[in-house]
PDB file of C-alpha atoms and ligand atoms in Angstrom:
ATOM      1  CA  MET U  22      17.138  -6.066  48.822  1.00 61.00           C
ATOM      2  CA  ALA U  23      19.553  -5.397  45.904  1.00 76.00           C
ATOM      3  CA  ARG U  24      20.182  -8.486  43.790  1.00 85.00           C
ATOM      4  CA  TRP U  25      23.786  -8.192  44.471  1.00 90.00           C
ATOM      5  CA  ASP U  26      22.980  -9.406  47.950  1.00 87.00           C
ATOM      6  CA  ASN U  27      20.909 -12.361  46.612  1.00 85.00           C
ATOM      7  CA  PRO U  28      22.997 -15.459  46.638  1.00 84.00           C
ATOM      8  CA  GLY U  29      20.596 -17.007  43.909  1.00 86.00           C
ATOM      9  CA  ILE U  30      21.683 -14.475  41.294  1.00 92.00           C
ATOM     10  CA  PRO U  31      24.943 -14.982  39.450  1.00 95.00           C
ATOM     11  CA  HIS U  32      27.459 -11.970  39.683  1.00 95.00           C
ATOM     12  CA  LYS U  33      29.459 -13.137  36.612  1.00 96.00           C
ATOM     13  CA  GLY U  34      29.026 -14.754  33.211  1.00 97.00           C
ATOM     14  CA  TRP U  35      26.259 -12.653  31.843  1.00 98.00           C
ATOM     15  CA  THR U  36      25.892 -11.791  28.139  1.00 97.00           C
ATOM     16  CA  LEU U  37      24.808  -8.612  26.609  1.00 97.00           C
ATOM     17  CA  VAL U  38      21.686  -8.567  24.697  1.00 97.00           C
ATOM     18  CA  GLY U  39      21.472  -4.881  23.878  1.00 96.00           C
ATOM     19  CA  CYS U  40      21.413  -1.399  25.349  1.00 97.00           C
ATOM     20  CA  ILE U  41      18.340   0.956  24.955  1.00 96.00           C
ATOM     21  CA  ASP U  42      17.591   4.613  25.594  1.00 97.00           C
ATOM     22  CA  LEU U  43      14.458   4.910  27.486  1.00 97.00           C
ATOM     23  CA  GLY U  44      14.249   8.520  26.085  1.00 95.00           C
ATOM     24  CA  GLU U  45      14.211   7.263  22.464  1.00 93.00           C
ATOM     25  CA  ASP U  46      10.565   7.598  21.931  1.00 91.00           C
ATOM     26  CA  VAL U  47      10.010  10.708  24.093  1.00 90.00           C
ATOM     27  CA  TYR U  48       9.573  14.034  22.620  1.00 86.00           C
ATOM     28  CA  ASP U  49      10.344  15.838  25.790  1.00 83.00           C
ATOM     29  CA  ASP U  50      13.118  14.597  28.132  1.00 79.00           C
ATOM     30  CA  ASP U  51      10.913  15.464  31.104  1.00 83.00           C
ATOM     31  CA  GLU U  52       8.658  12.521  30.159  1.00 90.00           C
ATOM     32  CA  ILE U  53      11.214   9.861  30.280  1.00 94.00           C
ATOM     33  CA  LYS U  54      10.260   6.852  32.454  1.00 95.00           C
ATOM     34  CA  TYR U  55      13.411   5.938  34.212  1.00 96.00           C
ATOM     35  CA  GLU U  56      14.030   2.301  35.214  1.00 97.00           C
ATOM     36  CA  THR U  57      15.634   0.893  38.329  1.00 96.00           C
ATOM     37  CA  CYS U  58      18.760  -1.240  38.002  1.00 96.00           C
ATOM     38  CA  GLU U  59      17.648  -4.614  38.965  1.00 95.00           C
ATOM     39  CA  MET U  60      21.120  -5.420  40.579  1.00 95.00           C
ATOM     40  CA  CYS U  61      21.853  -2.411  42.671  1.00 95.00           C
ATOM     41  CA  HIS U  62      18.521  -0.498  42.686  1.00 93.00           C
ATOM     42  CA  ASN U  63      19.830   2.811  41.414  1.00 91.00           C
ATOM     43  CA  ASP U  64      16.521   4.226  40.357  1.00 90.00           C
ATOM     44  CA  ARG U  65      17.612   6.738  37.524  1.00 93.00           C
ATOM     45  CA  ILE U  66      18.589   4.403  34.717  1.00 96.00           C
ATOM     46  CA  ARG U  67      17.974   6.058  31.322  1.00 96.00           C
ATOM     47  CA  TYR U  68      20.346   3.850  29.372  1.00 97.00           C
ATOM     48  CA  VAL U  69      19.348   0.323  30.104  1.00 98.00           C
ATOM     49  CA  HIS U  70      21.694  -2.651  29.576  1.00 98.00           C
ATOM     50  CA  ILE U  71      19.813  -5.954  29.029  1.00 98.00           C
ATOM     51  CA  LEU U  72      21.673  -9.100  29.950  1.00 98.00           C
ATOM     52  CA  THR U  73      20.960 -12.840  29.980  1.00 97.00           C
ATOM     53  CA  HIS U  74      22.558 -15.668  31.863  1.00 97.00           C
ATOM     54  CA  PRO U  75      22.244 -19.449  31.390  1.00 96.00           C
ATOM     55  CA  ASP U  76      21.172 -19.974  35.006  1.00 94.00           C
ATOM     56  CA  TYR U  77      18.752 -16.991  35.176  1.00 94.00           C
ATOM     57  CA  PRO U  78      15.290 -17.139  33.552  1.00 93.00           C
ATOM     58  CA  GLY U  79      14.561 -14.181  31.197  1.00 93.00           C
ATOM     59  CA  GLN U  80      16.575 -10.969  31.108  1.00 96.00           C
ATOM     60  CA  ILE U  81      17.780  -8.578  33.597  1.00 96.00           C
ATOM     61  CA  HIS U  82      17.812  -4.649  33.149  1.00 97.00           C
ATOM     62  CA  VAL U  83      20.851  -2.999  34.759  1.00 97.00           C
ATOM     63  CA  GLY U  84      22.902   0.209  34.675  1.00 97.00           C
ATOM     64  CA  CYS U  85      26.337   0.654  32.947  1.00 96.00           C
ATOM     65  CA  ASP U  86      28.312   0.068  36.098  1.00 96.00           C
ATOM     66  CA  CYS U  87      26.597  -3.260  37.110  1.00 97.00           C
ATOM     67  CA  ALA U  88      26.588  -4.446  33.381  1.00 97.00           C
ATOM     68  CA  CYS U  89      30.483  -4.006  33.366  1.00 97.00           C
ATOM     69  CA  LYS U  90      30.824  -6.170  36.473  1.00 97.00           C
ATOM     70  CA  MET U  91      28.374  -8.742  35.335  1.00 97.00           C
ATOM     71  CA  THR U  92      29.794  -9.409  31.855  1.00 97.00           C
ATOM     72  CA  GLY U  93      33.325  -8.484  32.776  1.00 97.00           C
ATOM     73  CA  GLU U  94      33.573  -6.110  29.760  1.00 95.00           C
ATOM     74  CA  TYR U  95      34.614  -2.810  30.835  1.00 93.00           C
ATOM     75  CA  LYS U  96      34.554  -1.102  27.451  1.00 95.00           C
ATOM     76  CA  THR U  97      31.534  -2.396  25.439  1.00 94.00           C
ATOM     77  CA  HIS U  98      28.924  -0.994  27.825  1.00 96.00           C
ATOM     78  CA  GLN U  99      30.422   2.335  28.017  1.00 96.00           C
ATOM     79  CA  LYS U 100      30.660   2.504  24.269  1.00 96.00           C
ATOM     80  CA  ASP U 101      27.146   1.387  23.841  1.00 96.00           C
ATOM     81  CA  GLU U 102      26.013   4.069  26.099  1.00 96.00           C
ATOM     82  CA  GLN U 103      27.990   6.864  24.660  1.00 97.00           C
ATOM     83  CA  ARG U 104      26.626   5.923  21.213  1.00 96.00           C
ATOM     84  CA  LEU U 105      23.133   6.216  22.584  1.00 97.00           C
ATOM     85  CA  ARG U 106      24.056   9.415  24.385  1.00 96.00           C
ATOM     86  CA  ASN U 107      25.313  10.918  21.227  1.00 97.00           C
ATOM     87  CA  LYS U 108      22.234  10.028  19.366  1.00 96.00           C
ATOM     88  CA  ALA U 109      20.163  11.429  22.122  1.00 96.00           C
ATOM     89  CA  ASN U 110      21.990  14.748  21.736  1.00 96.00           C
ATOM     90  CA  ARG U 111      21.482  14.753  17.941  1.00 96.00           C
ATOM     91  CA  ARG U 112      17.817  13.993  18.557  1.00 95.00           C
ATOM     92  CA  LYS U 113      17.492  16.832  20.940  1.00 94.00           C
ATOM     93  CA  ASN U 114      19.028  19.236  18.719  1.00 96.00           C
ATOM     94  CA  PHE U 115      16.871  18.017  15.714  1.00 97.00           C
ATOM     95  CA  LEU U 116      13.712  18.338  17.708  1.00 95.00           C
ATOM     96  CA  LYS U 117      14.566  22.005  18.615  1.00 95.00           C
ATOM     97  CA  GLN U 118      14.495  22.951  14.911  1.00 97.00           C
ATOM     98  CA  GLU U 119      11.661  25.173  13.611  1.00 97.00           C
ATOM     99  CA  TRP U 120       9.610  23.771  10.737  1.00 97.00           C
ATOM    100  CA  TYR U 121       8.062  26.284   8.435  1.00 97.00           C
ATOM    101  CA  ARG U 122       4.820  26.058   6.533  1.00 97.00           C
ATOM    102  CA  SER U 123       5.158  26.026   2.822  1.00 96.00           C
ATOM    103  CA  ARG U 124       2.846  27.651   0.271  1.00 95.00           C
ATOM    104  CA  ASN U 125       0.921  24.414  -0.268  1.00 92.00           C
ATOM    105  CA  GLY U 126       0.458  23.849   3.585  1.00 92.00           C
ATOM    106  CA  ASN U 127       3.016  21.262   4.264  1.00 96.00           C
ATOM    107  CA  LEU U 128       5.579  21.560   7.009  1.00 97.00           C
ATOM    108  CA  VAL U 129       9.294  21.852   5.884  1.00 98.00           C
ATOM    109  CA  LEU U 130      12.476  21.551   7.747  1.00 98.00           C
ATOM    110  CA  ASN U 131      15.654  22.697   6.366  1.00 97.00           C
ATOM    111  CA  TYR U 132      18.327  21.177   8.502  1.00 96.00           C
ATOM    112  CA  LYS U 133      22.065  20.857   7.618  1.00 95.00           C
ATOM    113  CA  GLY U 134      21.463  21.636   4.136  1.00 95.00           C
ATOM    114  CA  GLU U 135      18.806  18.971   3.567  1.00 95.00           C
ATOM    115  CA  TYR U 136      14.974  19.384   3.259  1.00 96.00           C
ATOM    116  CA  ILE U 137      12.320  17.204   5.124  1.00 98.00           C
ATOM    117  CA  THR U 138       8.751  17.788   4.222  1.00 98.00           C
ATOM    118  CA  ALA U 139       5.898  16.576   6.384  1.00 98.00           C
ATOM    119  CA  VAL U 140       2.426  16.176   4.970  1.00 97.00           C
ATOM    120  CA  GLU U 141      -0.766  15.642   7.017  1.00 96.00           C
ATOM    121  CA  SER U 142      -3.854  14.005   5.618  1.00 95.00           C
ATOM    122  CA  GLN U 143      -6.928  12.896   7.498  1.00 95.00           C
ATOM    123  CA  GLY U 144      -5.046  12.813  10.697  1.00 95.00           C
ATOM    124  CA  ARG U 145      -2.140  10.808   9.464  1.00 97.00           C
ATOM    125  CA  TRP U 146       1.336  12.324   9.188  1.00 97.00           C
ATOM    126  CA  ARG U 147       3.983  11.192   6.814  1.00 97.00           C
ATOM    127  CA  CYS U 148       7.319  12.825   5.789  1.00 98.00           C
ATOM    128  CA  VAL U 149       9.613  12.594   2.892  1.00 97.00           C
ATOM    129  CA  TYR U 150      13.439  12.846   3.026  1.00 97.00           C
ATOM    130  CA  ARG U 151      15.714  12.083   0.047  1.00 96.00           C
ATOM    131  CA  LYS U 152      12.700  10.838  -1.787  1.00 96.00           C
ATOM    132  CA  ARG U 153      11.960   8.203   0.814  1.00 96.00           C
ATOM    133  CA  TRP U 154       8.654   8.301   2.619  1.00 97.00           C
ATOM    134  CA  THR U 155       8.063   7.541   6.208  1.00 97.00           C
ATOM    135  CA  ASN U 156       4.581   6.970   7.393  1.00 97.00           C
ATOM    136  CA  ARG U 157       5.062   4.776  10.434  1.00 96.00           C
ATOM    137  CA  TYR U 158       6.995   4.880  13.697  1.00 96.00           C
ATOM    138  CA  HIS U 159       7.678   1.546  15.267  1.00 93.00           C
ATOM    139  CA  GLY U 160       5.179   0.130  12.889  1.00 95.00           C
ATOM    140  CA  GLN U 161       2.375   2.436  13.969  1.00 96.00           C
ATOM    141  CA  PRO U 162       0.669   5.127  11.831  1.00 97.00           C
ATOM    142  CA  ILE U 163       1.738   8.625  12.891  1.00 97.00           C
ATOM    143  CA  THR U 164      -1.080  10.626  14.210  1.00 96.00           C
ATOM    144  CA  ASP U 165       0.718  13.253  16.076  1.00 94.00           C
ATOM    145  CA  LEU U 166       3.213  15.910  14.856  1.00 94.00           C
ATOM    146  CA  ASN U 167       5.677  15.200  17.753  1.00 94.00           C
ATOM    147  CA  ILE U 168       5.846  11.510  16.748  1.00 95.00           C
ATOM    148  CA  LEU U 169       6.180  12.693  13.114  1.00 97.00           C
ATOM    149  CA  LYS U 170       9.290  14.671  14.144  1.00 97.00           C
ATOM    150  CA  LEU U 171      10.690  11.548  15.918  1.00 96.00           C
ATOM    151  CA  ALA U 172      10.137   9.574  12.849  1.00 97.00           C
ATOM    152  CA  ALA U 173      11.789  12.316  10.686  1.00 97.00           C
ATOM    153  CA  PHE U 174      14.812  12.342  12.979  1.00 97.00           C
ATOM    154  CA  GLN U 175      15.092   8.588  12.646  1.00 95.00           C
ATOM    155  CA  ALA U 176      15.054   8.758   8.905  1.00 95.00           C
ATOM    156  CA  PHE U 177      17.506  11.706   8.853  1.00 96.00           C
ATOM    157  CA  ASP U 178      19.933  10.030  11.349  1.00 95.00           C
ATOM    158  CA  GLU U 179      19.987   6.749   9.652  1.00 92.00           C
ATOM    159  CA  ASP U 180      21.214   8.502   6.468  1.00 85.00           C
ATOM    160  CA  ASN U 181      23.803  10.605   7.999  1.00 80.00           C
TER     161      ASN U 181
HETATM  162 ZN1   ZN G 203      23.236  -1.343  39.226  1.00 64.50          ZN
END
């Protein structure tokens, strides 16, 4: 049963907590684990809008259309989602780039006139961009080149 049909669940008066892209930490879009909108049961939600309500315990995960109806804000959610979509496109483009191996064995990416260098040592990856080192992704050491590229994108994107 969709929650819209459940009389115990408020339809209005929800507050936005945040909007997330389930593809954010995924190197390949095929691996995205889509969620189901908890209100209408649409099962291909990539951009999840997280809402709370004083009369509902915890948080609810819904798609853009339901989020608009539930908070009564018809622009915010679309804007949030567009921002995440744009970022996802930038990430996709970044991940498509070819890194080359430098003479000392590091990997180097020349992207939009900037250089990012990736260094591997004892199974741990780190990268340097504009003299700032990144050696973790979501607080975890980086043990995989694909994760390193996601971390490098994050560092690059935050600065541009
Ligand atoms: Zn929905």
